[in-house]
Amino acid sequence: MPRRGQVGSYAREVFIQQSNRRFVYVTLMTSQIIRILRFDRAGCYYTQPIYYHKDSVSFVKFVLLLSSLNEELLGFGTSISWIAGQRVMKMTPPELFNHTKQRWEPNTAELIFTLADQPMFSRRTIRSRGTVCWIAKHAGQEYVIKDYWRADGRAHESAFLKDFVGVKGVGQMFAFNDERDSIKAGRGFGEQEIMTSDAQSKCVLNRWFMRLVLPQYGDTLEKATSASHLLCAVRDIVRGHRDSLVLKGILHRDISFTNLLLSFHETHGVVIDWDLAKEMEKVIQDQGIDDDSRTGTRAYQSVKVLNGSSDLGHHDNMDDLESIFYVLYHVLFGHDTSGNPVHFEALGQIADWQNIVTRPPLLAKSKQYFLEKGVRQHITRYTSPDEQTLAALMKELQRFFRPRMGSIDAALDDDEEHIDFPKYDQQEAAGRYEAFISIIDQAILKLPEVLPAPAPPSPNGSVGSTKRSRTEDESNECASKRTRTQRVRATKAPISSYVDPDDSDDDDEPPPSPTDAGYDPKGSKCKIAVWVRARRAGRGRSRAGSFK
């Protein structure tokens, strides 16, 4: 392995083993020169070679930096620490959600969360959003704390979640801390300065550290206790997606297997992870702008999104509904009766969709053929008589998307038969949601009811509690025309939930290689912000300097 790739691998392992790392310093030293490399979520940033025999002052500064007793200077996030053998996280969010009053209220108090010994998820790439998720407890209530680095230009997920208060079928939020740190500030750049890349001749993306505190929801959909439970969850998710778009004007744009969860509370299912969401007005305004970001997870992307043609317009509600359909297909045809994944060879179409080597246009053709020709596999998740009802449902949903496939073909036709792709219309979008939900409803009525037990009561004012119970109509919606009733408890979310998929953003990288590390030994005109501990008698001050 080349030396530079080896250094990148070492830094990557530090990020993996120390989940509260913001950045990692690595030293390259020979008998004549020394270089300091700083690995952070934007890549690698390094000094020019310092001939320390001639520049002894810089050498001493490096030694002082790397031997500092200040953990923050060495790249640790100091909000996470140990108290009496227990890992804790301290934060002072500007606002807290009062569930009893159903509103956000100002906050100045410091909250202390107890954390599990290890994070439930930690992204394993250096140059990425660096998502880390923790299981946490506060005031007797369980939460999921999501730390990640938001790229410049991306919307604040917390802003969307604040607006979603009371929207059923959409994951809620208890607290947040936005923009607590940035890559640009950490590297010593001013707000107006531009970070450039030696390797790719383009600007390096600035990132902001974000923290969200979310309720602990249920498992992913394959753990639904029955076919009825699964479809009720999917219907609630579609309703939540509809209300977020029609009522709030927000489009999710990143529907995937891990973003759709079972719920303990007012609904049977919720959609989470809104960090790639966007206001629909901006989606429409920005169409045609050169944007190489991959919005969504490839295995669940729609045919239109995979085609990537400007003739097909922007991402819309039907793209997300198609993604929900693919998740449902994965649940039914990719898992056994216990909810465990089937063998890879038995996946059929799903195996092709999950092949990251397959080019998007080829995957688009594969999915379009699948939607037009129908399901040719047997459902493995549930047995008869549910299997027949679910198979009929999937065929009906495929027919639901076929007119859209015709519109795609017509828009991409270079001949005289070319017809412009239909523009987004909110009223029409609402109608398509109702048609999709109606198909689900008809299948639910044909299935026996097997629903999860209600969640145990939560402390007053916590996110886990509900302000009001479901109305009688809502409670009985999944119970009409049943022949049997059984109630079992939903399980908690798996480690893969609450996180961004590996291929949902262009700045999330695959496993490490020399270029992933971002290190270019021939780089020029680079500087590194170095914090030097002033070791004076009886004093522990710090001061900042910069090397060019």
PDB file of C-alpha atoms in Angstrom, residues 71-184:
ATOM      1  CA  GLU A  71      -8.512  17.294  24.276  1.00  0.00           C
ATOM      2  CA  GLU A  72     -10.397  19.801  22.138  1.00  0.00           C
ATOM      3  CA  LEU A  73      -7.153  20.934  20.503  1.00  0.00           C
ATOM      4  CA  LEU A  74      -6.378  17.321  19.618  1.00  0.00           C
ATOM      5  CA  GLY A  75      -9.699  16.823  17.847  1.00  0.00           C
ATOM      6  CA  PHE A  76     -11.998  15.337  20.475  1.00  0.00           C
ATOM      7  CA  GLY A  77     -15.587  16.454  20.913  1.00  0.00           C
ATOM      8  CA  THR A  78     -15.603  17.374  24.585  1.00  0.00           C
ATOM      9  CA  SER A  79     -19.390  17.323  24.967  1.00  0.00           C
ATOM     10  CA  ILE A  80     -19.034  13.547  25.402  1.00  0.00           C
ATOM     11  CA  SER A  81     -17.185  12.414  28.513  1.00  0.00           C
ATOM     12  CA  TRP A  82     -17.198   9.885  31.348  1.00  0.00           C
ATOM     13  CA  ILE A  83     -18.717  10.503  34.770  1.00  0.00           C
ATOM     14  CA  ALA A  84     -18.325   7.787  37.417  1.00  0.00           C
ATOM     15  CA  GLY A  85     -17.753   5.134  34.775  1.00  0.00           C
ATOM     16  CA  GLN A  86     -20.750   6.181  32.656  1.00  0.00           C
ATOM     17  CA  ARG A  87     -20.438   7.767  29.219  1.00  0.00           C
ATOM     18  CA  VAL A  88     -22.518  10.951  29.105  1.00  0.00           C
ATOM     19  CA  MET A  89     -23.273  13.726  26.640  1.00  0.00           C
ATOM     20  CA  LYS A  90     -23.881  17.315  27.697  1.00  0.00           C
ATOM     21  CA  MET A  91     -25.682  19.816  25.517  1.00  0.00           C
ATOM     22  CA  THR A  92     -27.609  23.057  25.917  1.00  0.00           C
ATOM     23  CA  PRO A  93     -30.151  23.159  23.083  1.00  0.00           C
ATOM     24  CA  PRO A  94     -31.640  26.578  22.293  1.00  0.00           C
ATOM     25  CA  GLU A  95     -35.142  25.087  22.286  1.00  0.00           C
ATOM     26  CA  LEU A  96     -36.954  22.033  23.665  1.00  0.00           C
ATOM     27  CA  PHE A  97     -40.183  20.489  22.465  1.00  0.00           C
ATOM     28  CA  ASN A  98     -42.967  20.487  25.050  1.00  0.00           C
ATOM     29  CA  HIS A  99     -45.148  17.577  24.016  1.00  0.00           C
ATOM     30  CA  THR A 100     -47.933  18.464  26.435  1.00  0.00           C
ATOM     31  CA  LYS A 101     -48.323  21.938  24.923  1.00  0.00           C
ATOM     32  CA  GLN A 102     -47.311  20.768  21.425  1.00  0.00           C
ATOM     33  CA  ARG A 103     -44.865  23.602  20.891  1.00  0.00           C
ATOM     34  CA  TRP A 104     -41.190  24.535  20.969  1.00  0.00           C
ATOM     35  CA  GLU A 105     -40.027  26.560  23.964  1.00  0.00           C
ATOM     36  CA  PRO A 106     -36.762  28.458  24.653  1.00  0.00           C
ATOM     37  CA  ASN A 107     -34.205  26.642  26.790  1.00  0.00           C
ATOM     38  CA  THR A 108     -31.078  27.666  28.682  1.00  0.00           C
ATOM     39  CA  ALA A 109     -30.631  24.575  30.860  1.00  0.00           C
ATOM     40  CA  GLU A 110     -27.875  22.060  30.218  1.00  0.00           C
ATOM     41  CA  LEU A 111     -29.173  18.561  29.504  1.00  0.00           C
ATOM     42  CA  ILE A 112     -27.166  15.478  30.454  1.00  0.00           C
ATOM     43  CA  PHE A 113     -27.847  12.278  28.523  1.00  0.00           C
ATOM     44  CA  THR A 114     -26.448   8.903  29.523  1.00  0.00           C
ATOM     45  CA  LEU A 115     -25.096   7.053  26.503  1.00  0.00           C
ATOM     46  CA  ALA A 116     -24.589   3.427  25.639  1.00  0.00           C
ATOM     47  CA  ASP A 117     -20.978   2.243  25.811  1.00  0.00           C
ATOM     48  CA  GLN A 118     -20.723   2.223  22.013  1.00  0.00           C
ATOM     49  CA  PRO A 119     -22.611   4.156  19.325  1.00  0.00           C
ATOM     50  CA  MET A 120     -25.423   2.322  17.540  1.00  0.00           C
ATOM     51  CA  PHE A 121     -23.949   3.480  14.226  1.00  0.00           C
ATOM     52  CA  SER A 122     -20.771   5.196  13.105  1.00  0.00           C
ATOM     53  CA  ARG A 123     -19.922   6.041   9.504  1.00  0.00           C
ATOM     54  CA  ARG A 124     -16.675   4.396   8.468  1.00  0.00           C
ATOM     55  CA  THR A 125     -15.526   6.895   5.836  1.00  0.00           C
ATOM     56  CA  ILE A 126     -13.440  10.005   6.455  1.00  0.00           C
ATOM     57  CA  ARG A 127     -14.738  12.446   3.845  1.00  0.00           C
ATOM     58  CA  SER A 128     -18.475  12.252   4.447  1.00  0.00           C
ATOM     59  CA  ARG A 129     -21.211  13.453   6.752  1.00  0.00           C
ATOM     60  CA  GLY A 130     -19.522  11.396   9.471  1.00  0.00           C
ATOM     61  CA  THR A 131     -22.840  10.345  10.988  1.00  0.00           C
ATOM     62  CA  VAL A 132     -22.694   8.888  14.496  1.00  0.00           C
ATOM     63  CA  CYS A 133     -25.858   7.753  16.301  1.00  0.00           C
ATOM     64  CA  TRP A 134     -26.114   7.081  20.026  1.00  0.00           C
ATOM     65  CA  ILE A 135     -28.778   5.421  22.137  1.00  0.00           C
ATOM     66  CA  ALA A 136     -29.339   7.846  25.015  1.00  0.00           C
ATOM     67  CA  LYS A 137     -31.519   8.274  28.080  1.00  0.00           C
ATOM     68  CA  HIS A 138     -32.754  11.441  29.740  1.00  0.00           C
ATOM     69  CA  ALA A 139     -35.398  11.745  32.463  1.00  0.00           C
ATOM     70  CA  GLY A 140     -36.275   8.078  32.046  1.00  0.00           C
ATOM     71  CA  GLN A 141     -36.962   8.370  28.310  1.00  0.00           C
ATOM     72  CA  GLU A 142     -34.951   6.730  25.516  1.00  0.00           C
ATOM     73  CA  TYR A 143     -33.746   8.796  22.578  1.00  0.00           C
ATOM     74  CA  VAL A 144     -31.514   8.511  19.547  1.00  0.00           C
ATOM     75  CA  ILE A 145     -28.906  11.274  19.274  1.00  0.00           C
ATOM     76  CA  LYS A 146     -27.702  11.850  15.736  1.00  0.00           C
ATOM     77  CA  ASP A 147     -24.439  13.730  15.130  1.00  0.00           C
ATOM     78  CA  TYR A 148     -23.444  14.556  11.570  1.00  0.00           C
ATOM     79  CA  TRP A 149     -21.673  17.156   9.439  1.00  0.00           C
ATOM     80  CA  ARG A 150     -24.075  19.049   7.181  1.00  0.00           C
ATOM     81  CA  ALA A 151     -22.646  20.178   3.851  1.00  0.00           C
ATOM     82  CA  ASP A 152     -22.965  23.802   2.788  1.00  0.00           C
ATOM     83  CA  GLY A 153     -26.026  24.209   0.614  1.00  0.00           C
ATOM     84  CA  ARG A 154     -27.980  21.488   2.368  1.00  0.00           C
ATOM     85  CA  ALA A 155     -31.037  22.518   4.360  1.00  0.00           C
ATOM     86  CA  HIS A 156     -31.183  22.211   8.143  1.00  0.00           C
ATOM     87  CA  GLU A 157     -32.940  18.967   9.024  1.00  0.00           C
ATOM     88  CA  SER A 158     -33.892  20.496  12.363  1.00  0.00           C
ATOM     89  CA  ALA A 159     -35.829  23.278  10.610  1.00  0.00           C
ATOM     90  CA  PHE A 160     -37.965  20.711   8.798  1.00  0.00           C
ATOM     91  CA  LEU A 161     -38.562  18.659  11.937  1.00  0.00           C
ATOM     92  CA  LYS A 162     -39.623  21.760  13.869  1.00  0.00           C
ATOM     93  CA  ASP A 163     -42.198  22.450  11.176  1.00  0.00           C
ATOM     94  CA  PHE A 164     -43.491  18.867  11.299  1.00  0.00           C
ATOM     95  CA  VAL A 165     -44.933  19.152  14.813  1.00  0.00           C
ATOM     96  CA  GLY A 166     -48.196  17.216  14.884  1.00  0.00           C
ATOM     97  CA  VAL A 167     -47.755  15.691  11.419  1.00  0.00           C
ATOM     98  CA  LYS A 168     -48.584  12.021  11.917  1.00  0.00           C
ATOM     99  CA  GLY A 169     -46.436   9.524  10.073  1.00  0.00           C
ATOM    100  CA  VAL A 170     -43.368  11.789  10.269  1.00  0.00           C
ATOM    101  CA  GLY A 171     -40.598  11.326  12.839  1.00  0.00           C
ATOM    102  CA  GLN A 172     -40.546  14.043  15.491  1.00  0.00           C
ATOM    103  CA  MET A 173     -37.694  15.763  17.348  1.00  0.00           C
ATOM    104  CA  PHE A 174     -37.055  16.625  21.010  1.00  0.00           C
ATOM    105  CA  ALA A 175     -34.002  18.898  20.823  1.00  0.00           C
ATOM    106  CA  PHE A 176     -31.275  20.083  18.462  1.00  0.00           C
ATOM    107  CA  ASN A 177     -28.016  22.004  18.253  1.00  0.00           C
ATOM    108  CA  ASP A 178     -27.153  23.462  14.854  1.00  0.00           C
ATOM    109  CA  GLU A 179     -23.807  24.613  13.470  1.00  0.00           C
ATOM    110  CA  ARG A 180     -21.753  24.015  16.594  1.00  0.00           C
ATOM    111  CA  ASP A 181     -18.528  23.847  14.584  1.00  0.00           C
ATOM    112  CA  SER A 182     -17.383  24.021  10.967  1.00  0.00           C
ATOM    113  CA  ILE A 183     -14.577  22.557   8.883  1.00  0.00           C
ATOM    114  CA  LYS A 184     -13.619  25.991   7.581  1.00  0.00           C
TER     115      LYS A 184
END
